[in-house]
Amino acid sequence: MAILLDGTTRVVVQGLTGSEGTFHTKRNIAYGTNVVAGVTPGKGGQTWEGSVPVFDSVNDAVIEQGANASLIFVPARFAADAMLEAADAGVDLIVCITENIPAADMARVYPYVRGKGIALVGPNCPGLISPGKANMGIIPGEITGPGPIGLVSRSGTLTYQVMHEMFTRGVGQSTCVGIGGDPIVGSNFIDILAKFQADDQTQAIVLIGEIGGDEEEQAASFIAGNVTKPVVAYVAGHTAPPGKRMGHAGAIISGSKGTAQAKKEAFESRGIKVGINPTEVAELAVKSV
Amino acid sequence: MDLFEYQGKELFRAHGVPVPDGKVASSPKQVRVIAEKLGGTVVVKAQVQVGGRGKAGGIKLAKTPDEAAAVAEQILGMDIKGHKVRRVLVERAGDIKAEFYASFLLDRAGKGFLGMVSSRGGVDIEEVAATEPGAIAKVPVSALTGLQPYHLRRLVYGGGIPADAHTNVVALLQKLFDAFVASDASLVEVNPLVQMGDGSVVALDAKVSIDDNAVYRQPWTAKLKDVGPTSKQEKIAAEKGLNYVKLDGRVGIIGNGAGLTMSTLDVVAEAGGTPANFLDIGGGANAETMAAGIDLIFSDRKVKSLLVNIFGGITRCDLVAQGILEALQKLKDLKAPIVVRLDGTNAEAGRAILEKAGDPRIVPQPDMLSAAHKAVALSKGKK
């Protein structure tokens, strides 16, 4: 098993014919991902790279090709529309790679998509990979392979670093999910942790967080009550300068300072191991399986 | 993007949120003219983006236009916690009966909007939150429904707003929410929101932060003056589109991706070094951005060594290597060493390019930890 994505997932790529969409979809297909359709309004009826049919709407791609997951590469100003379109077309999974989407757009998209019971990963994320099975997004597949570790991260390249460090020690992953670093993302740590807990292939979990917000604190509390598999955490940003902030509203709501130290303590106080750098995280994770 | 008070009040005014009569000025002469027009007692307020300006002497009352010009003379040019005062806002002073607090913001924990109101205004609201959490009404507002009458009732009743101010505060909150949504703000905060002697309510202060990702559909923000970075390096970075934050140490840092770059700073600190900056060259960085980044970092004379830590995904390590060589071509007088760690897409090609160049200033390292230790040692003049 794996979570969210495997070789049977039927992927439609929104923004397939753009430069980003084309470049990464080629890599995803080469990895073994089952890409069944593309969507570019106005280019319906064409065939991309001689193999993938292009449609004018996600709805058409779902009806004609049975797509059940959408991968989004469209520019930021069209991304909210693309996510809502995919949700209404009836896919089960939406992965949005696009960065720089206005937060107010996500404040509308999040409750709408979640209300339909659809899993949304991202935006501003590297996507997800179930090594050896399928890859949706921009994670370089060649740096790792299948194995027993589930990985969930708010970062992109830092995720690659940890995947790579584990794999050079001979241990691969079930699924790696980059949930994205924006203030409002579709899947939070808890959504993914619950899926790893229920997944047969996953024996241990690595969680990579960073400064800001209180998602790590919530994850720590969720793990203590709901996750029986070993978890190793990492928090980036111990030396980051406090961000410029206007007003004091931010700190009041979260009930947390959002610092790396506060997050580290939230994990450690619940007996969850925290690595001091990516190398130690990989070593601890490898030891736990 | 954070706005100055006077810019925030212009936004408020455009959306019908009541603010005091007043105008911004950059010289005592202008202040005198504005004070004459307003008539009566005025307040002269330093325009800086930092708290505590009242205590620092940046807000003063003046009974006459001459007095207004005299206090403006004192305030303009003043340094408030490292922020130089270049403008003052001159407003008509009034008879204040009560001070409240109101804000709308983007709440990442609640994945939506949040409204907050309290009758304890005019003081540090963080302090109120810590000592009297029950005194602040916090009401989530769905972006799908927008602000509804029941949200407003919960805010004014929950926040303890006196009954004689309800109607006016509700009307102001509705307009404040309109301004918040229409401007793609991540925060609009009014502290204090005042009830005047005649019962009217007015936004006496304005803190507004606009979502940088939404600036493309807020063309008015392009005309704002003096918002944005302050240090010389940060200005250059903004021009070149580099994601740079200046710090105060000796080890320059370039990474790709915010998480890996932050982690690189941490590892340098853990190895006993002091990071000089945060610079994320982002996904898909090419030779040109790399060269611009190196140039920028060494414009800070405190930097003694540079650590380049790249894990190629979209970013191709061969292009990163070319960028390093281009920068070194340009910086012929540069003596400081550049420690380079490349992994991921085209890493071998990148390492080969650096090796072939044979520049003694380039110090390749096989992994992130050894690279950090090397860069720290070199920053202290050790080998």
PDB file of C-alpha atoms in Angstrom, chain A residues 92-234:
ATOM      1  CA  ASP A  92     -10.923  12.422  -5.277  1.00  0.00           C
ATOM      2  CA  LEU A  93      -7.497  14.076  -5.056  1.00  0.00           C
ATOM      3  CA  ILE A  94      -6.246  17.522  -6.097  1.00  0.00           C
ATOM      4  CA  VAL A  95      -2.532  18.372  -5.990  1.00  0.00           C
ATOM      5  CA  CYS A  96      -1.740  22.051  -6.582  1.00  0.00           C
ATOM      6  CA  ILE A  97       1.926  22.896  -7.195  1.00  0.00           C
ATOM      7  CA  THR A  98       1.334  26.600  -7.993  1.00  0.00           C
ATOM      8  CA  GLU A  99       2.895  29.147  -5.632  1.00  0.00           C
ATOM      9  CA  ASN A 100       2.007  32.773  -4.787  1.00  0.00           C
ATOM     10  CA  ILE A 101      -1.763  32.208  -4.631  1.00  0.00           C
ATOM     11  CA  PRO A 102      -3.507  34.985  -2.645  1.00  0.00           C
ATOM     12  CA  ALA A 103      -4.423  33.700   0.818  1.00  0.00           C
ATOM     13  CA  ALA A 104      -7.971  35.042   0.478  1.00  0.00           C
ATOM     14  CA  ASP A 105      -8.460  32.741  -2.522  1.00  0.00           C
ATOM     15  CA  MET A 106      -7.421  29.759  -0.399  1.00  0.00           C
ATOM     16  CA  ALA A 107      -9.806  30.899   2.338  1.00  0.00           C
ATOM     17  CA  ARG A 108     -12.613  30.254  -0.191  1.00  0.00           C
ATOM     18  CA  VAL A 109     -11.168  27.125  -1.812  1.00  0.00           C
ATOM     19  CA  TYR A 110     -10.339  25.288   1.424  1.00  0.00           C
ATOM     20  CA  PRO A 111     -13.826  25.043   2.956  1.00  0.00           C
ATOM     21  CA  TYR A 112     -15.419  24.319  -0.435  1.00  0.00           C
ATOM     22  CA  VAL A 113     -13.094  21.467  -1.386  1.00  0.00           C
ATOM     23  CA  ARG A 114     -12.987  19.971   2.118  1.00  0.00           C
ATOM     24  CA  GLY A 115     -16.790  20.163   2.268  1.00  0.00           C
ATOM     25  CA  LYS A 116     -16.933  17.761  -0.673  1.00  0.00           C
ATOM     26  CA  GLY A 117     -14.641  15.284   1.083  1.00  0.00           C
ATOM     27  CA  ILE A 118     -11.872  15.742  -1.499  1.00  0.00           C
ATOM     28  CA  ALA A 119      -8.199  15.509  -0.490  1.00  0.00           C
ATOM     29  CA  LEU A 120      -6.334  18.674  -1.528  1.00  0.00           C
ATOM     30  CA  VAL A 121      -2.520  18.722  -1.288  1.00  0.00           C
ATOM     31  CA  GLY A 122      -0.883  22.154  -1.572  1.00  0.00           C
ATOM     32  CA  PRO A 123      -0.793  24.766  -2.925  1.00  0.00           C
ATOM     33  CA  ASN A 124       2.818  25.954  -3.022  1.00  0.00           C
ATOM     34  CA  CYS A 125       4.027  22.387  -2.564  1.00  0.00           C
ATOM     35  CA  PRO A 126       6.253  19.867  -4.365  1.00  0.00           C
ATOM     36  CA  GLY A 127       3.412  17.306  -4.610  1.00  0.00           C
ATOM     37  CA  LEU A 128       3.615  13.709  -3.503  1.00  0.00           C
ATOM     38  CA  ILE A 129       5.379  10.516  -4.474  1.00  0.00           C
ATOM     39  CA  SER A 130       4.704   6.885  -3.645  1.00  0.00           C
ATOM     40  CA  PRO A 131       8.173   5.566  -4.535  1.00  0.00           C
ATOM     41  CA  GLY A 132       8.175   2.733  -7.055  1.00  0.00           C
ATOM     42  CA  LYS A 133       4.512   3.385  -7.899  1.00  0.00           C
ATOM     43  CA  ALA A 134       3.714   6.930  -8.994  1.00  0.00           C
ATOM     44  CA  ASN A 135       4.803  10.557  -8.703  1.00  0.00           C
ATOM     45  CA  MET A 136       2.504  13.592  -8.896  1.00  0.00           C
ATOM     46  CA  GLY A 137       4.427  16.858  -8.877  1.00  0.00           C
ATOM     47  CA  ILE A 138       8.024  17.999  -8.919  1.00  0.00           C
ATOM     48  CA  ILE A 139       9.793  15.730  -6.392  1.00  0.00           C
ATOM     49  CA  PRO A 140      12.840  14.179  -8.125  1.00  0.00           C
ATOM     50  CA  GLY A 141      11.906  10.486  -8.157  1.00  0.00           C
ATOM     51  CA  GLU A 142      15.425   9.204  -8.710  1.00  0.00           C
ATOM     52  CA  ILE A 143      16.669  10.189  -5.236  1.00  0.00           C
ATOM     53  CA  THR A 144      14.730   7.480  -3.419  1.00  0.00           C
ATOM     54  CA  GLY A 145      12.865   4.177  -3.615  1.00  0.00           C
ATOM     55  CA  PRO A 146      10.062   2.199  -1.926  1.00  0.00           C
ATOM     56  CA  GLY A 147      10.275   1.429   1.772  1.00  0.00           C
ATOM     57  CA  PRO A 148       8.598   1.590   5.181  1.00  0.00           C
ATOM     58  CA  ILE A 149       8.838   5.315   6.072  1.00  0.00           C
ATOM     59  CA  GLY A 150       5.975   7.757   5.564  1.00  0.00           C
ATOM     60  CA  LEU A 151       7.134  11.353   5.207  1.00  0.00           C
ATOM     61  CA  VAL A 152       5.093  14.533   5.556  1.00  0.00           C
ATOM     62  CA  SER A 153       6.632  17.974   5.178  1.00  0.00           C
ATOM     63  CA  ARG A 154       5.862  21.673   4.849  1.00  0.00           C
ATOM     64  CA  SER A 155       9.027  22.146   2.807  1.00  0.00           C
ATOM     65  CA  GLY A 156      10.177  21.136  -0.673  1.00  0.00           C
ATOM     66  CA  THR A 157      13.930  20.818  -1.012  1.00  0.00           C
ATOM     67  CA  LEU A 158      14.355  20.022   2.683  1.00  0.00           C
ATOM     68  CA  THR A 159      12.120  17.018   2.032  1.00  0.00           C
ATOM     69  CA  TYR A 160      14.405  15.869  -0.772  1.00  0.00           C
ATOM     70  CA  GLN A 161      17.359  16.240   1.576  1.00  0.00           C
ATOM     71  CA  VAL A 162      15.804  13.947   4.194  1.00  0.00           C
ATOM     72  CA  MET A 163      14.509  11.417   1.614  1.00  0.00           C
ATOM     73  CA  HIS A 164      17.973  11.275   0.109  1.00  0.00           C
ATOM     74  CA  GLU A 165      19.698  10.883   3.499  1.00  0.00           C
ATOM     75  CA  MET A 166      17.380   7.965   4.404  1.00  0.00           C
ATOM     76  CA  PHE A 167      17.783   6.273   1.046  1.00  0.00           C
ATOM     77  CA  THR A 168      21.589   6.479   1.117  1.00  0.00           C
ATOM     78  CA  ARG A 169      21.241   4.558   4.410  1.00  0.00           C
ATOM     79  CA  GLY A 170      19.229   1.900   2.577  1.00  0.00           C
ATOM     80  CA  VAL A 171      15.719   2.835   3.682  1.00  0.00           C
ATOM     81  CA  GLY A 172      13.002   4.069   1.312  1.00  0.00           C
ATOM     82  CA  GLN A 173       9.495   5.464   1.764  1.00  0.00           C
ATOM     83  CA  SER A 174       5.861   4.412   1.416  1.00  0.00           C
ATOM     84  CA  THR A 175       4.688   7.890   0.414  1.00  0.00           C
ATOM     85  CA  CYS A 176       6.210  11.368   0.763  1.00  0.00           C
ATOM     86  CA  VAL A 177       3.754  14.247   0.911  1.00  0.00           C
ATOM     87  CA  GLY A 178       4.815  17.886   0.629  1.00  0.00           C
ATOM     88  CA  ILE A 179       1.812  19.677   2.100  1.00  0.00           C
ATOM     89  CA  GLY A 180       3.098  23.144   1.220  1.00  0.00           C
ATOM     90  CA  GLY A 181       4.246  26.160   3.168  1.00  0.00           C
ATOM     91  CA  ASP A 182       1.384  28.617   2.634  1.00  0.00           C
ATOM     92  CA  PRO A 183      -0.757  29.932   5.515  1.00  0.00           C
ATOM     93  CA  ILE A 184      -3.745  27.964   4.206  1.00  0.00           C
ATOM     94  CA  VAL A 185      -3.052  24.584   2.600  1.00  0.00           C
ATOM     95  CA  GLY A 186      -5.522  21.842   1.746  1.00  0.00           C
ATOM     96  CA  SER A 187      -4.038  19.040   3.842  1.00  0.00           C
ATOM     97  CA  ASN A 188      -2.462  19.608   7.223  1.00  0.00           C
ATOM     98  CA  PHE A 189      -0.068  17.369   9.135  1.00  0.00           C
ATOM     99  CA  ILE A 190      -2.931  15.677  10.985  1.00  0.00           C
ATOM    100  CA  ASP A 191      -4.751  14.620   7.783  1.00  0.00           C
ATOM    101  CA  ILE A 192      -1.618  12.896   6.494  1.00  0.00           C
ATOM    102  CA  LEU A 193      -0.549  11.424   9.859  1.00  0.00           C
ATOM    103  CA  ALA A 194      -3.960   9.716  10.172  1.00  0.00           C
ATOM    104  CA  LYS A 195      -3.509   8.162   6.713  1.00  0.00           C
ATOM    105  CA  PHE A 196       0.005   6.898   7.539  1.00  0.00           C
ATOM    106  CA  GLN A 197      -1.254   5.421  10.806  1.00  0.00           C
ATOM    107  CA  ALA A 198      -3.843   3.422   8.812  1.00  0.00           C
ATOM    108  CA  ASP A 199      -1.417   2.369   6.048  1.00  0.00           C
ATOM    109  CA  ASP A 200       0.061  -1.183   6.148  1.00  0.00           C
ATOM    110  CA  GLN A 201       3.288  -0.322   4.344  1.00  0.00           C
ATOM    111  CA  THR A 202       4.172   2.556   6.664  1.00  0.00           C
ATOM    112  CA  GLN A 203       6.088   1.457   9.774  1.00  0.00           C
ATOM    113  CA  ALA A 204       7.416   4.815  10.940  1.00  0.00           C
ATOM    114  CA  ILE A 205       6.735   8.450  10.133  1.00  0.00           C
ATOM    115  CA  VAL A 206       8.976  11.479   9.577  1.00  0.00           C
ATOM    116  CA  LEU A 207       7.423  14.925  10.028  1.00  0.00           C
ATOM    117  CA  ILE A 208       9.254  18.025   8.798  1.00  0.00           C
ATOM    118  CA  GLY A 209       7.971  21.348  10.067  1.00  0.00           C
ATOM    119  CA  GLU A 210       9.147  24.905  10.131  1.00  0.00           C
ATOM    120  CA  ILE A 211       8.550  28.190  11.958  1.00  0.00           C
ATOM    121  CA  GLY A 212       5.201  29.998  11.823  1.00  0.00           C
ATOM    122  CA  GLY A 213       1.652  29.008  12.711  1.00  0.00           C
ATOM    123  CA  ASP A 214       0.827  26.248  15.180  1.00  0.00           C
ATOM    124  CA  GLU A 215       0.361  23.210  12.912  1.00  0.00           C
ATOM    125  CA  GLU A 216       3.348  21.434  14.480  1.00  0.00           C
ATOM    126  CA  GLU A 217       1.939  21.897  17.991  1.00  0.00           C
ATOM    127  CA  GLN A 218      -1.412  20.485  16.833  1.00  0.00           C
ATOM    128  CA  ALA A 219       0.376  17.587  15.148  1.00  0.00           C
ATOM    129  CA  ALA A 220       2.292  16.801  18.346  1.00  0.00           C
ATOM    130  CA  SER A 221      -0.913  16.639  20.310  1.00  0.00           C
ATOM    131  CA  PHE A 222      -2.584  14.466  17.631  1.00  0.00           C
ATOM    132  CA  ILE A 223       0.358  12.056  17.567  1.00  0.00           C
ATOM    133  CA  ALA A 224       0.234  11.641  21.353  1.00  0.00           C
ATOM    134  CA  GLY A 225      -3.415  10.595  21.200  1.00  0.00           C
ATOM    135  CA  ASN A 226      -3.724   8.804  17.855  1.00  0.00           C
ATOM    136  CA  VAL A 227      -0.471   7.558  16.357  1.00  0.00           C
ATOM    137  CA  THR A 228       1.100   4.322  17.619  1.00  0.00           C
ATOM    138  CA  LYS A 229       3.856   4.139  14.971  1.00  0.00           C
ATOM    139  CA  PRO A 230       7.209   5.763  15.794  1.00  0.00           C
ATOM    140  CA  VAL A 231       7.465   9.406  14.673  1.00  0.00           C
ATOM    141  CA  VAL A 232      10.621  11.463  14.184  1.00  0.00           C
ATOM    142  CA  ALA A 233      10.221  15.225  13.810  1.00  0.00           C
ATOM    143  CA  TYR A 234      12.360  18.065  12.539  1.00  0.00           C
TER     144      TYR A 234
END
